[in-house]
Short mmCIF file of N, CA, C and O in Angstrom, two decimals:
data_model
loop_
_atom_site.label_atom_id
_atom_site.label_comp_id
_atom_site.label_asym_id
_atom_site.label_seq_id
_atom_site.Cartn_x
_atom_site.Cartn_y
_atom_site.Cartn_z
N MET A 1 0.02 -26.09 3.63
CA MET A 1 1.08 -26.40 4.57
C MET A 1 0.43 -26.75 5.91
O MET A 1 -0.66 -26.28 6.20
N TYR A 2 1.13 -27.52 6.69
CA TYR A 2 0.60 -27.97 7.97
C TYR A 2 0.85 -26.92 9.05
O TYR A 2 1.67 -26.03 8.91
N ILE A 3 0.16 -27.09 10.17
CA ILE A 3 0.17 -26.09 11.23
C ILE A 3 1.57 -25.83 11.80
O ILE A 3 1.91 -24.70 12.14
N GLY A 4 2.40 -26.85 11.86
CA GLY A 4 3.77 -26.67 12.35
C GLY A 4 4.57 -25.73 11.46
O GLY A 4 5.30 -24.86 11.95
N ALA A 5 4.41 -25.89 10.16
CA ALA A 5 5.11 -25.02 9.21
C ALA A 5 4.57 -23.59 9.29
O ALA A 5 5.32 -22.62 9.22
N VAL A 6 3.26 -23.46 9.47
CA VAL A 6 2.64 -22.15 9.61
C VAL A 6 3.16 -21.47 10.88
O VAL A 6 3.47 -20.27 10.88
N SER A 7 3.27 -22.23 11.94
CA SER A 7 3.78 -21.72 13.20
C SER A 7 5.20 -21.18 13.03
O SER A 7 5.52 -20.08 13.49
N LYS A 8 6.04 -21.93 12.35
CA LYS A 8 7.43 -21.49 12.12
C LYS A 8 7.47 -20.23 11.25
O LYS A 8 8.24 -19.32 11.51
N ARG A 9 6.65 -20.17 10.21
CA ARG A 9 6.66 -19.02 9.29
C ARG A 9 6.14 -17.75 9.95
O ARG A 9 6.61 -16.67 9.64
N THR A 10 5.17 -17.89 10.83
CA THR A 10 4.54 -16.70 11.43
C THR A 10 5.13 -16.34 12.79
O THR A 10 4.94 -15.22 13.25
N GLY A 11 5.77 -17.29 13.43
CA GLY A 11 6.26 -17.05 14.79
C GLY A 11 5.16 -17.17 15.83
O GLY A 11 5.36 -16.81 16.99
N LEU A 12 4.01 -17.66 15.43
CA LEU A 12 2.89 -17.87 16.34
C LEU A 12 2.89 -19.31 16.84
O LEU A 12 3.27 -20.23 16.10
N SER A 13 2.43 -19.51 18.04
CA SER A 13 2.34 -20.88 18.55
C SER A 13 1.17 -21.60 17.90
O SER A 13 0.23 -20.96 17.40
N VAL A 14 1.24 -22.91 17.91
CA VAL A 14 0.14 -23.72 17.40
C VAL A 14 -1.13 -23.40 18.17
O VAL A 14 -2.22 -23.29 17.59
N LYS A 15 -0.98 -23.21 19.47
CA LYS A 15 -2.13 -22.89 20.33
C LYS A 15 -2.78 -21.57 19.88
O LYS A 15 -4.01 -21.47 19.81
N ALA A 16 -1.96 -20.57 19.58
CA ALA A 16 -2.49 -19.27 19.13
C ALA A 16 -3.22 -19.41 17.80
O ALA A 16 -4.31 -18.86 17.61
N ILE A 17 -2.64 -20.17 16.89
CA ILE A 17 -3.26 -20.36 15.57
C ILE A 17 -4.63 -21.02 15.73
O ILE A 17 -5.61 -20.59 15.12
N ARG A 18 -4.71 -22.01 16.59
CA ARG A 18 -6.00 -22.69 16.82
C ARG A 18 -7.00 -21.74 17.49
O ARG A 18 -8.19 -21.79 17.19
N LEU A 19 -6.51 -20.90 18.39
CA LEU A 19 -7.38 -19.90 19.02
C LEU A 19 -7.97 -18.97 17.96
O LEU A 19 -9.16 -18.69 17.97
N TYR A 20 -7.13 -18.51 17.04
CA TYR A 20 -7.59 -17.61 16.00
C TYR A 20 -8.61 -18.29 15.09
O TYR A 20 -9.55 -17.65 14.63
N GLU A 21 -8.43 -19.57 14.88
CA GLU A 21 -9.44 -20.35 14.13
C GLU A 21 -10.76 -20.36 14.90
O GLU A 21 -11.82 -20.08 14.34
N ASP A 22 -10.67 -20.69 16.18
CA ASP A 22 -11.87 -20.79 17.02
C ASP A 22 -12.60 -19.46 17.10
O ASP A 22 -13.83 -19.42 17.18
N MET A 23 -11.86 -18.36 17.08
CA MET A 23 -12.46 -17.02 17.15
C MET A 23 -13.03 -16.57 15.80
O MET A 23 -13.70 -15.55 15.74
N GLY A 24 -12.70 -17.30 14.75
CA GLY A 24 -13.18 -16.93 13.43
C GLY A 24 -12.30 -15.90 12.74
O GLY A 24 -12.72 -15.30 11.75
N LEU A 25 -11.09 -15.68 13.26
CA LEU A 25 -10.19 -14.72 12.64
C LEU A 25 -9.59 -15.26 11.34
O LEU A 25 -9.23 -14.49 10.46
N ILE A 26 -9.42 -16.57 11.28
CA ILE A 26 -9.02 -17.21 10.03
C ILE A 26 -10.01 -18.33 9.75
O ILE A 26 -10.68 -18.83 10.65
N ARG A 27 -10.10 -18.66 8.48
CA ARG A 27 -11.01 -19.74 8.09
C ARG A 27 -10.53 -21.07 8.66
O ARG A 27 -9.34 -21.26 8.87
N ILE A 28 -11.47 -21.94 8.88
CA ILE A 28 -11.10 -23.31 9.25
C ILE A 28 -10.44 -23.91 8.01
O ILE A 28 -11.05 -23.94 6.94
N PRO A 29 -9.19 -24.35 8.13
CA PRO A 29 -8.49 -24.84 6.95
C PRO A 29 -9.06 -26.17 6.44
O PRO A 29 -9.72 -26.90 7.18
N LEU A 30 -8.79 -26.42 5.19
CA LEU A 30 -9.17 -27.69 4.60
C LEU A 30 -8.39 -28.80 5.30
O LEU A 30 -7.34 -28.56 5.88
N ARG A 31 -8.91 -30.00 5.21
CA ARG A 31 -8.22 -31.13 5.84
C ARG A 31 -7.71 -32.10 4.77
O ARG A 31 -8.33 -32.29 3.75
N GLN A 32 -6.56 -32.64 5.08
CA GLN A 32 -5.98 -33.70 4.25
C GLN A 32 -5.75 -34.85 5.22
O GLN A 32 -4.79 -34.83 5.98
N GLY A 33 -6.70 -35.77 5.24
CA GLY A 33 -6.67 -36.81 6.26
C GLY A 33 -6.99 -36.18 7.60
O GLY A 33 -7.98 -35.48 7.74
N ASN A 34 -6.12 -36.40 8.58
CA ASN A 34 -6.31 -35.82 9.92
C ASN A 34 -5.63 -34.46 10.07
O ASN A 34 -5.68 -33.88 11.15
N TYR A 35 -4.99 -33.99 9.04
CA TYR A 35 -4.19 -32.77 9.13
C TYR A 35 -4.89 -31.57 8.52
O TYR A 35 -5.52 -31.67 7.47
N ARG A 36 -4.75 -30.44 9.19
CA ARG A 36 -5.26 -29.19 8.64
C ARG A 36 -4.23 -28.67 7.65
O ARG A 36 -3.03 -28.67 7.93
N VAL A 37 -4.72 -28.21 6.52
CA VAL A 37 -3.82 -27.69 5.49
C VAL A 37 -4.12 -26.21 5.29
O VAL A 37 -5.22 -25.83 4.90
N TYR A 38 -3.13 -25.38 5.57
CA TYR A 38 -3.28 -23.93 5.51
C TYR A 38 -2.78 -23.40 4.17
O TYR A 38 -1.82 -23.92 3.60
N SER A 39 -3.40 -22.32 3.74
CA SER A 39 -3.02 -21.68 2.48
C SER A 39 -2.08 -20.51 2.75
O SER A 39 -1.90 -20.07 3.90
N GLU A 40 -1.52 -19.97 1.69
CA GLU A 40 -0.68 -18.79 1.79
C GLU A 40 -1.49 -17.61 2.34
O GLU A 40 -0.98 -16.80 3.11
N THR A 41 -2.76 -17.53 1.96
CA THR A 41 -3.63 -16.46 2.46
C THR A 41 -3.80 -16.58 3.97
O THR A 41 -3.78 -15.57 4.68
N ASP A 42 -3.94 -17.81 4.47
CA ASP A 42 -4.04 -18.00 5.92
C ASP A 42 -2.80 -17.47 6.63
O ASP A 42 -2.90 -16.80 7.67
N VAL A 43 -1.63 -17.73 6.04
CA VAL A 43 -0.38 -17.24 6.61
C VAL A 43 -0.37 -15.71 6.61
O VAL A 43 0.01 -15.08 7.61
N GLU A 44 -0.81 -15.10 5.53
CA GLU A 44 -0.85 -13.63 5.45
C GLU A 44 -1.78 -13.04 6.51
O GLU A 44 -1.44 -12.04 7.15
N VAL A 45 -2.93 -13.66 6.71
CA VAL A 45 -3.87 -13.17 7.72
C VAL A 45 -3.28 -13.35 9.12
O VAL A 45 -3.38 -12.45 9.97
N LEU A 46 -2.63 -14.47 9.36
CA LEU A 46 -2.00 -14.69 10.67
C LEU A 46 -0.89 -13.67 10.92
O LEU A 46 -0.75 -13.16 12.04
N GLN A 47 -0.11 -13.34 9.90
CA GLN A 47 0.93 -12.32 10.05
C GLN A 47 0.30 -10.95 10.34
O GLN A 47 0.81 -10.18 11.14
N LEU A 48 -0.81 -10.67 9.68
CA LEU A 48 -1.54 -9.43 9.94
C LEU A 48 -1.99 -9.38 11.40
O LEU A 48 -1.84 -8.36 12.07
N ILE A 49 -2.55 -10.46 11.88
CA ILE A 49 -3.02 -10.53 13.26
C ILE A 49 -1.85 -10.26 14.22
O ILE A 49 -1.97 -9.46 15.15
N LYS A 50 -0.73 -10.90 13.96
CA LYS A 50 0.44 -10.73 14.83
C LYS A 50 0.89 -9.27 14.83
O LYS A 50 1.16 -8.69 15.89
N GLN A 51 0.97 -8.64 13.66
CA GLN A 51 1.39 -7.25 13.58
C GLN A 51 0.38 -6.33 14.24
O GLN A 51 0.75 -5.40 14.97
N ALA A 52 -0.90 -6.57 14.00
CA ALA A 52 -1.94 -5.71 14.57
C ALA A 52 -1.89 -5.76 16.11
O ALA A 52 -2.08 -4.74 16.77
N LYS A 53 -1.63 -6.94 16.66
CA LYS A 53 -1.50 -7.05 18.11
C LYS A 53 -0.34 -6.20 18.61
O LYS A 53 -0.42 -5.59 19.67
N GLN A 54 0.75 -6.13 17.84
CA GLN A 54 1.89 -5.31 18.23
C GLN A 54 1.53 -3.82 18.19
O GLN A 54 2.12 -3.02 18.89
N PHE A 55 0.55 -3.46 17.37
CA PHE A 55 0.07 -2.07 17.29
C PHE A 55 -0.89 -1.76 18.43
O PHE A 55 -1.35 -0.63 18.56
N GLY A 56 -1.26 -2.78 19.21
CA GLY A 56 -2.20 -2.57 20.31
C GLY A 56 -3.64 -2.89 19.97
O GLY A 56 -4.55 -2.59 20.74
N VAL A 57 -3.86 -3.52 18.83
CA VAL A 57 -5.22 -3.88 18.42
C VAL A 57 -5.62 -5.17 19.12
O VAL A 57 -4.86 -6.13 19.15
N THR A 58 -6.82 -5.20 19.68
CA THR A 58 -7.30 -6.39 20.38
C THR A 58 -7.83 -7.43 19.38
O THR A 58 -8.22 -7.09 18.26
N LEU A 59 -7.86 -8.66 19.82
CA LEU A 59 -8.39 -9.73 18.97
C LEU A 59 -9.88 -9.51 18.69
O LEU A 59 -10.34 -9.77 17.58
N ASN A 60 -10.61 -9.02 19.68
CA ASN A 60 -12.03 -8.77 19.46
C ASN A 60 -12.25 -7.70 18.39
O ASN A 60 -13.17 -7.79 17.60
N ARG A 61 -11.40 -6.69 18.40
CA ARG A 61 -11.52 -5.65 17.37
C ARG A 61 -11.18 -6.23 15.99
O ARG A 61 -11.84 -5.92 15.01
N LEU A 62 -10.16 -7.06 15.95
CA LEU A 62 -9.78 -7.69 14.67
C LEU A 62 -10.91 -8.59 14.15
O LEU A 62 -11.12 -8.69 12.94
N LYS A 63 -11.60 -9.21 15.09
CA LYS A 63 -12.69 -10.10 14.69
C LYS A 63 -13.75 -9.35 13.89
O LYS A 63 -14.35 -9.90 12.98
N GLY A 64 -13.93 -8.08 14.20
CA GLY A 64 -14.89 -7.27 13.46
C GLY A 64 -14.36 -6.77 12.14
O GLY A 64 -15.11 -6.22 11.34
N VAL A 65 -13.07 -6.95 11.89
CA VAL A 65 -12.43 -6.41 10.68
C VAL A 65 -12.15 -7.48 9.64
O VAL A 65 -12.39 -7.28 8.45
N ILE A 66 -11.62 -8.61 10.08
CA ILE A 66 -11.22 -9.65 9.13
C ILE A 66 -12.48 -10.37 8.66
O ILE A 66 -13.15 -11.06 9.42
N ARG A 67 -12.79 -10.16 7.41
CA ARG A 67 -13.98 -10.75 6.80
C ARG A 67 -13.58 -11.43 5.49
O ARG A 67 -12.62 -11.05 4.85
N TYR A 68 -14.38 -12.39 5.13
CA TYR A 68 -14.17 -13.11 3.87
C TYR A 68 -15.35 -12.83 2.96
O TYR A 68 -16.50 -12.79 3.39
N ARG A 69 -15.03 -12.59 1.71
CA ARG A 69 -16.05 -12.33 0.69
C ARG A 69 -15.84 -13.35 -0.42
O ARG A 69 -14.78 -13.37 -1.04
N ASN A 70 -16.82 -14.19 -0.64
CA ASN A 70 -16.73 -15.24 -1.65
C ASN A 70 -15.49 -16.12 -1.44
O ASN A 70 -14.81 -16.50 -2.38
N GLY A 71 -15.18 -16.38 -0.18
CA GLY A 71 -14.04 -17.23 0.15
C GLY A 71 -12.70 -16.53 0.19
O GLY A 71 -11.70 -17.12 0.56
N ASP A 72 -12.65 -15.26 -0.21
CA ASP A 72 -11.40 -14.50 -0.21
C ASP A 72 -11.42 -13.45 0.89
O ASP A 72 -12.47 -12.92 1.24
N VAL A 73 -10.25 -13.15 1.41
CA VAL A 73 -10.13 -12.11 2.44
C VAL A 73 -10.51 -10.77 1.83
O VAL A 73 -10.11 -10.44 0.72
N ASP A 74 -11.28 -9.99 2.57
CA ASP A 74 -11.66 -8.64 2.14
C ASP A 74 -10.52 -7.69 2.52
O ASP A 74 -10.56 -7.00 3.53
N TRP A 75 -9.49 -7.65 1.68
CA TRP A 75 -8.30 -6.86 1.95
C TRP A 75 -8.60 -5.36 1.93
O TRP A 75 -7.94 -4.58 2.61
N GLU A 76 -9.60 -4.95 1.17
CA GLU A 76 -9.97 -3.53 1.14
C GLU A 76 -10.44 -3.08 2.53
O GLU A 76 -10.09 -2.01 3.00
N ARG A 77 -11.25 -3.91 3.16
CA ARG A 77 -11.73 -3.61 4.51
C ARG A 77 -10.56 -3.53 5.49
O ARG A 77 -10.51 -2.64 6.35
N ILE A 78 -9.61 -4.44 5.35
CA ILE A 78 -8.44 -4.44 6.22
C ILE A 78 -7.59 -3.21 5.96
O ILE A 78 -7.07 -2.59 6.90
N HIS A 79 -7.46 -2.82 4.71
CA HIS A 79 -6.71 -1.61 4.36
C HIS A 79 -7.32 -0.39 5.05
O HIS A 79 -6.61 0.42 5.65
N ASP A 80 -8.63 -0.26 4.97
CA ASP A 80 -9.32 0.86 5.61
C ASP A 80 -9.12 0.83 7.13
O ASP A 80 -8.91 1.87 7.76
N PHE A 81 -9.17 -0.35 7.69
CA PHE A 81 -8.94 -0.51 9.12
C PHE A 81 -7.53 -0.05 9.51
O PHE A 81 -7.34 0.66 10.49
N LEU A 82 -6.53 -0.45 8.71
CA LEU A 82 -5.16 -0.06 8.99
C LEU A 82 -4.96 1.45 8.87
O LEU A 82 -4.17 2.05 9.61
N LEU A 83 -5.69 2.07 7.96
CA LEU A 83 -5.65 3.54 7.88
C LEU A 83 -6.17 4.15 9.18
O LEU A 83 -5.60 5.13 9.69
N ASP A 84 -7.23 3.57 9.72
CA ASP A 84 -7.78 4.04 11.01
C ASP A 84 -6.77 3.84 12.14
O ASP A 84 -6.59 4.71 12.99
N VAL A 85 -6.12 2.68 12.14
CA VAL A 85 -5.11 2.40 13.18
C VAL A 85 -3.98 3.42 13.09
O VAL A 85 -3.54 3.96 14.11
N ARG A 86 -3.53 3.71 11.87
CA ARG A 86 -2.48 4.69 11.69
C ARG A 86 -2.90 6.06 12.24
O ARG A 86 -2.14 6.72 12.95
N GLN A 87 -4.14 6.43 11.96
CA GLN A 87 -4.65 7.72 12.44
C GLN A 87 -4.68 7.76 13.97
O GLN A 87 -4.30 8.76 14.58
N GLN A 88 -5.11 6.67 14.58
CA GLN A 88 -5.14 6.60 16.04
C GLN A 88 -3.74 6.69 16.63
O GLN A 88 -3.52 7.37 17.63
N LEU A 89 -2.79 5.99 16.01
CA LEU A 89 -1.42 6.03 16.51
C LEU A 89 -0.82 7.43 16.37
O LEU A 89 -0.09 7.89 17.26
N MET A 90 -1.15 8.11 15.29
CA MET A 90 -0.68 9.48 15.10
C MET A 90 -1.26 10.40 16.16
O MET A 90 -0.55 11.27 16.70
N ALA A 91 -2.53 10.20 16.50
CA ALA A 91 -3.16 11.01 17.55
C ALA A 91 -2.50 10.73 18.90
O ALA A 91 -2.24 11.67 19.68
N GLU A 92 -2.20 9.47 19.17
CA GLU A 92 -1.52 9.11 20.41
C GLU A 92 -0.12 9.73 20.46
O GLU A 92 0.32 10.22 21.50
N GLN A 93 0.56 9.74 19.31
CA GLN A 93 1.89 10.33 19.24
C GLN A 93 1.83 11.83 19.55
O GLN A 93 2.64 12.35 20.30
N THR A 94 0.84 12.50 18.98
CA THR A 94 0.67 13.93 19.23
C THR A 94 0.43 14.20 20.71
O THR A 94 1.02 15.10 21.30
N LEU A 95 -0.43 13.39 21.31
CA LEU A 95 -0.72 13.54 22.74
C LEU A 95 0.54 13.31 23.58
O LEU A 95 0.81 14.06 24.52
N LEU A 96 1.31 12.29 23.23
CA LEU A 96 2.55 12.03 23.96
C LEU A 96 3.55 13.18 23.81
O LEU A 96 4.23 13.55 24.77
N GLU A 97 3.63 13.75 22.62
CA GLU A 97 4.53 14.89 22.41
C GLU A 97 4.10 16.07 23.26
O GLU A 97 4.94 16.77 23.84
N GLN A 98 2.79 16.31 23.37
CA GLN A 98 2.29 17.39 24.22
C GLN A 98 2.63 17.14 25.68
O GLN A 98 3.03 18.06 26.41
N LYS A 99 2.49 15.91 26.12
CA LYS A 99 2.83 15.56 27.50
C LYS A 99 4.32 15.75 27.76
O LYS A 99 4.72 16.24 28.82
N MET A 100 5.14 15.37 26.77
CA MET A 100 6.59 15.54 26.92
C MET A 100 6.94 17.02 27.02
O MET A 100 7.80 17.41 27.83
N GLN A 101 6.29 17.85 26.24
CA GLN A 101 6.54 19.29 26.32
C GLN A 101 6.17 19.83 27.69
O GLN A 101 6.88 20.66 28.26
N SER A 102 5.08 19.34 28.26
CA SER A 102 4.66 19.77 29.60
C SER A 102 5.69 19.35 30.65
O SER A 102 6.02 20.13 31.55
N VAL A 103 6.20 18.15 30.52
CA VAL A 103 7.22 17.68 31.46
C VAL A 103 8.48 18.54 31.32
O VAL A 103 9.09 18.94 32.33
N GLU A 104 8.85 18.85 30.08
CA GLU A 104 10.03 19.69 29.86
C GLU A 104 9.84 21.07 30.50
O GLU A 104 10.77 21.61 31.11
N LEU A 105 8.65 21.65 30.37
CA LEU A 105 8.37 22.94 31.00
C LEU A 105 8.51 22.86 32.52
O LEU A 105 9.08 23.75 33.16
N CYS A 106 7.99 21.80 33.08
CA CYS A 106 8.10 21.61 34.54
C CYS A 106 9.57 21.49 34.95
O CYS A 106 9.99 22.09 35.94
N LEU A 107 10.34 20.73 34.19
CA LEU A 107 11.75 20.56 34.52
C LEU A 107 12.50 21.88 34.41
O LEU A 107 13.33 22.20 35.27
N ARG A 108 12.20 22.65 33.36
CA ARG A 108 12.87 23.94 33.20
C ARG A 108 12.50 24.89 34.34
O ARG A 108 13.35 25.63 34.84
N SER A 109 11.24 24.87 34.74
CA SER A 109 10.84 25.76 35.83
C SER A 109 11.50 25.33 37.14
O SER A 109 11.82 26.17 37.98
N MET A 110 11.73 24.05 37.31
CA MET A 110 12.41 23.58 38.52
C MET A 110 13.88 23.98 38.49
O MET A 110 14.45 24.26 39.55
N ASP A 111 14.48 24.02 37.33
CA ASP A 111 15.89 24.40 37.22
C ASP A 111 16.12 25.84 37.65
O ASP A 111 17.19 26.20 38.10
N THR A 112 15.08 26.68 37.49
CA THR A 112 15.24 28.09 37.84
C THR A 112 14.86 28.36 39.29
O THR A 112 15.09 29.46 39.78
N CYS A 113 14.26 27.42 39.96
CA CYS A 113 13.87 27.60 41.37
C CYS A 113 15.04 27.25 42.29
O CYS A 113 15.76 26.28 42.02
N PRO A 114 15.20 27.99 43.38
CA PRO A 114 16.26 27.61 44.32
C PRO A 114 15.89 26.29 45.00
O PRO A 114 14.71 26.02 45.27
N GLN A 115 16.89 25.47 45.17
CA GLN A 115 16.68 24.18 45.81
C GLN A 115 16.63 24.37 47.32
O GLN A 115 17.41 25.13 47.89
N THR A 116 15.69 23.68 47.95
CA THR A 116 15.60 23.74 49.42
C THR A 116 16.14 22.46 50.00
O THR A 116 16.02 21.39 49.42
N ALA A 117 16.76 22.59 51.15
CA ALA A 117 17.34 21.42 51.78
C ALA A 117 16.49 20.92 52.90
O ALA A 117 15.73 21.55 53.49
#
């Protein structure tokens, strides 16, 4: 499929897709005449990139994760990476919950203090 169709399917701009090509995040697609032709795998990798960015993953970090083995995406490596991302997000969630508890304690202690004018 051509880049316009890929853009519509992924919600990514043509400019972003070309950037990801330039960074090596996706393979340089085959050409049909003057047009780049993208595969379903390219679309899947682009969707992964978009989702990972929403998780707070940087493009540079993704560059170290998305690898091709014998022309195919190394999905096992990506799976392991996503497990790490999940673990980091869980740790962040725990930290945020602890901070919220601290704020709640402060608020409760303020409720019991006399207000000064």
